[in-house]
Amino acid sequence: MNILFLCTGNSCRSILAEATFNHLAPTGWKAMSAGSQPTGKVHPRSLALLAREGIATDGLHSKSWDSLPQVPDVVITVCSNAAGETCPAYLGPVLRTHWGVDDPAHVTGTEEEIEAAFTTAYRILRRRIEAFLALPLAQLENDRPHFKSALDHIGTLSA
């Protein structure tokens, strides 16, 4: 199954989610990420955080949803409605859910405050990904309404 983590810039949250999902996922499950308006670069703090967590960063890059290597089965938007961001709408016959996370790339303040924002975003995404992977996936793949309901609920989990 192919999972797409989608946001606007594809430099922080969706990259963190892609790398974390692929680090934790069972064989046959693959995550990718993209943005509707990609920045063209991965935020260096995202790469540093993943490296500290022991998660591979090879091949991670900011990319457009126009150039996906596979058609996704599930699309998870990670933009933050609370911050007034407009989430891109992926059209197509896929299961869609929203896991809003504040964008750490826009945080200002001290070095510690900025680092804390990246860590919080990562912890929220990791908790949600772990909950996703704990679902009875083989059963839910064939029960789309319950799968969507479970994914929507996971989107409400905090760190």
CSV table of C-alpha atoms in Angstrom, one decimal:
chain,number,residue,atom,x,y,z
A,1,MET,CA,0.0,0.0,0.0
A,2,ASN,CA,1.3,3.5,-0.9
A,3,ILE,CA,0.7,6.4,1.5
A,4,LEU,CA,1.1,10.0,0.5
A,5,PHE,CA,1.8,12.6,3.1
A,6,LEU,CA,0.8,15.9,1.6
A,7,CYS,CA,1.3,19.5,2.5
A,8,THR,CA,2.0,22.8,0.8
A,9,GLY,CA,5.8,23.2,0.9
A,10,ASN,CA,7.0,19.6,1.4
A,11,SER,CA,10.0,20.8,3.5
A,12,CYS,CA,9.2,19.8,7.1
A,13,ARG,CA,6.0,17.9,8.2
A,14,SER,CA,5.4,15.7,5.2
A,15,ILE,CA,9.1,14.9,5.0
A,16,LEU,CA,9.2,13.9,8.7
A,17,ALA,CA,6.1,11.8,8.2
A,18,GLU,CA,7.5,10.1,5.0
A,19,ALA,CA,10.8,9.2,6.6
A,20,THR,CA,9.2,8.1,9.9
A,21,PHE,CA,6.6,5.9,8.2
A,22,ASN,CA,9.1,4.2,6.0
A,23,HIS,CA,11.3,3.6,9.0
A,24,LEU,CA,8.5,1.9,11.0
A,25,ALA,CA,6.4,0.3,8.2
A,26,PRO,CA,6.0,-3.4,7.5
A,27,THR,CA,7.2,-4.8,4.2
A,28,GLY,CA,4.9,-3.8,1.3
A,29,TRP,CA,3.9,-0.5,2.8
A,30,LYS,CA,5.6,2.6,1.4
A,31,ALA,CA,5.2,6.3,2.2
A,32,MET,CA,6.0,9.2,-0.1
A,33,SER,CA,5.5,12.9,0.4
A,34,ALA,CA,4.8,15.9,-1.8
A,35,GLY,CA,3.6,19.5,-1.8
A,36,SER,CA,1.2,21.5,-3.8
A,37,GLN,CA,3.8,24.3,-3.9
A,38,PRO,CA,7.1,22.6,-2.9
A,39,THR,CA,9.8,24.8,-1.6
A,40,GLY,CA,12.4,22.9,-3.5
A,41,LYS,CA,14.5,22.1,-0.3
A,42,VAL,CA,14.1,20.0,2.8
A,43,HIS,CA,14.4,22.1,6.0
A,44,PRO,CA,17.9,21.3,7.6
A,45,ARG,CA,16.3,21.0,11.0
A,46,SER,CA,14.1,18.2,9.7
A,47,LEU,CA,17.1,16.3,8.4
A,48,ALA,CA,19.0,16.8,11.6
A,49,LEU,CA,16.1,15.6,13.8
A,50,LEU,CA,15.6,12.5,11.7
A,51,ALA,CA,19.3,11.7,11.9
A,52,ARG,CA,19.2,12.1,15.7
A,53,GLU,CA,16.3,9.7,15.8
A,54,GLY,CA,18.3,7.1,13.7
A,55,ILE,CA,16.0,7.5,10.7
A,56,ALA,CA,17.5,7.4,7.2
A,57,THR,CA,17.4,10.7,5.2
A,58,ASP,CA,18.9,9.4,2.0
A,59,GLY,CA,16.8,10.5,-1.0
A,60,LEU,CA,14.5,12.9,0.9
A,61,HIS,CA,13.8,15.9,-1.2
A,62,SER,CA,11.1,18.5,-1.7
A,63,LYS,CA,8.9,17.5,-4.6
A,64,SER,CA,5.6,18.3,-6.3
A,65,TRP,CA,2.5,16.2,-6.2
A,66,ASP,CA,2.7,16.4,-10.0
A,67,SER,CA,5.6,14.0,-10.1
A,68,LEU,CA,4.7,11.1,-7.8
A,69,PRO,CA,6.4,7.8,-8.5
A,70,GLN,CA,3.2,5.8,-7.7
A,71,VAL,CA,-0.5,6.5,-7.3
A,72,PRO,CA,-1.3,6.6,-3.6
A,73,ASP,CA,-3.9,4.4,-1.9
A,74,VAL,CA,-4.1,6.8,1.1
A,75,VAL,CA,-3.5,10.5,1.2
A,76,ILE,CA,-2.8,12.2,4.6
A,77,THR,CA,-2.7,16.0,4.6
A,78,VAL,CA,-0.6,17.4,7.5
A,79,CYS,CA,-1.1,21.1,7.1
A,80,SER,CA,-2.5,23.0,10.0
A,81,ASN,CA,-6.0,24.4,9.6
A,82,ALA,CA,-5.7,26.1,13.0
A,83,ALA,CA,-2.9,28.2,11.6
A,84,GLY,CA,-5.0,29.3,8.6
A,85,GLU,CA,-3.1,27.2,6.1
A,86,THR,CA,-5.0,26.0,3.0
A,87,CYS,CA,-4.6,22.3,2.7
A,88,PRO,CA,-4.2,21.0,-0.9
A,89,ALA,CA,-7.0,18.7,-2.0
A,90,TYR,CA,-5.8,15.6,-3.7
A,91,LEU,CA,-8.4,14.4,-6.2
A,92,GLY,CA,-8.7,10.8,-7.3
A,93,PRO,CA,-10.1,7.5,-6.0
A,94,VAL,CA,-8.0,7.4,-2.8
A,95,LEU,CA,-8.8,7.2,0.9
A,96,ARG,CA,-8.2,10.8,2.3
A,97,THR,CA,-7.7,11.9,5.9
A,98,HIS,CA,-6.3,15.0,7.7
A,99,TRP,CA,-3.7,15.0,10.4
A,100,GLY,CA,-3.1,18.7,11.0
A,101,VAL,CA,0.3,19.6,12.6
A,102,ASP,CA,1.6,23.1,13.2
A,103,ASP,CA,4.5,24.0,10.8
A,104,PRO,CA,7.7,24.2,12.8
A,105,ALA,CA,9.4,26.0,9.8
A,106,HIS,CA,7.4,29.2,10.7
A,107,VAL,CA,8.2,29.2,14.4
A,108,THR,CA,10.3,32.2,15.6
A,109,GLY,CA,12.0,32.6,18.9
A,110,THR,CA,15.0,31.2,20.7
A,111,GLU,CA,17.0,28.3,19.3
A,112,GLU,CA,15.4,26.1,22.0
A,113,GLU,CA,11.9,27.2,21.1
A,114,ILE,CA,12.4,26.5,17.4
A,115,GLU,CA,14.0,23.1,18.2
A,116,ALA,CA,11.1,22.3,20.5
A,117,ALA,CA,8.6,23.1,17.7
A,118,PHE,CA,10.4,20.6,15.4
A,119,THR,CA,10.5,18.0,18.1
A,120,THR,CA,6.8,18.4,18.9
A,121,ALA,CA,5.8,18.1,15.2
A,122,TYR,CA,7.9,14.9,14.9
A,123,ARG,CA,6.4,13.4,18.1
A,124,ILE,CA,2.9,14.1,17.0
A,125,LEU,CA,3.5,12.5,13.6
A,126,ARG,CA,5.4,9.5,15.1
A,127,ARG,CA,2.6,8.8,17.6
A,128,ARG,CA,0.0,9.0,14.8
A,129,ILE,CA,2.1,6.8,12.5
A,130,GLU,CA,2.6,4.2,15.3
A,131,ALA,CA,-1.2,4.2,15.9
A,132,PHE,CA,-1.8,3.8,12.1
A,133,LEU,CA,0.6,0.8,12.0
A,134,ALA,CA,-1.0,-0.8,15.1
A,135,LEU,CA,-4.4,-1.0,13.2
A,136,PRO,CA,-5.5,-4.4,11.9
A,137,LEU,CA,-4.3,-3.3,8.4
A,138,ALA,CA,-5.0,-6.5,6.5
A,139,GLN,CA,-8.6,-6.3,7.7
A,140,LEU,CA,-9.1,-2.6,7.2
A,141,GLU,CA,-7.7,-2.6,3.6
A,142,ASN,CA,-10.9,-4.2,2.6
A,143,ASP,CA,-13.2,-2.1,4.8
A,144,ARG,CA,-12.7,1.5,3.6
A,145,PRO,CA,-15.3,3.2,5.7
A,146,HIS,CA,-13.8,1.7,9.0
A,147,PHE,CA,-10.3,2.4,7.7
A,148,LYS,CA,-11.2,6.1,7.1
A,149,SER,CA,-12.8,6.4,10.5
A,150,ALA,CA,-9.8,4.9,12.2
A,151,LEU,CA,-7.4,7.3,10.3
A,152,ASP,CA,-9.6,10.3,11.1
A,153,HIS,CA,-9.5,9.4,14.8
A,154,ILE,CA,-5.7,9.0,14.6
A,155,GLY,CA,-5.5,12.6,13.3
A,156,THR,CA,-6.9,13.8,16.6
A,157,LEU,CA,-4.0,12.3,18.7
A,158,SER,CA,-1.4,14.6,20.2
A,159,ALA,CA,2.1,13.9,21.3
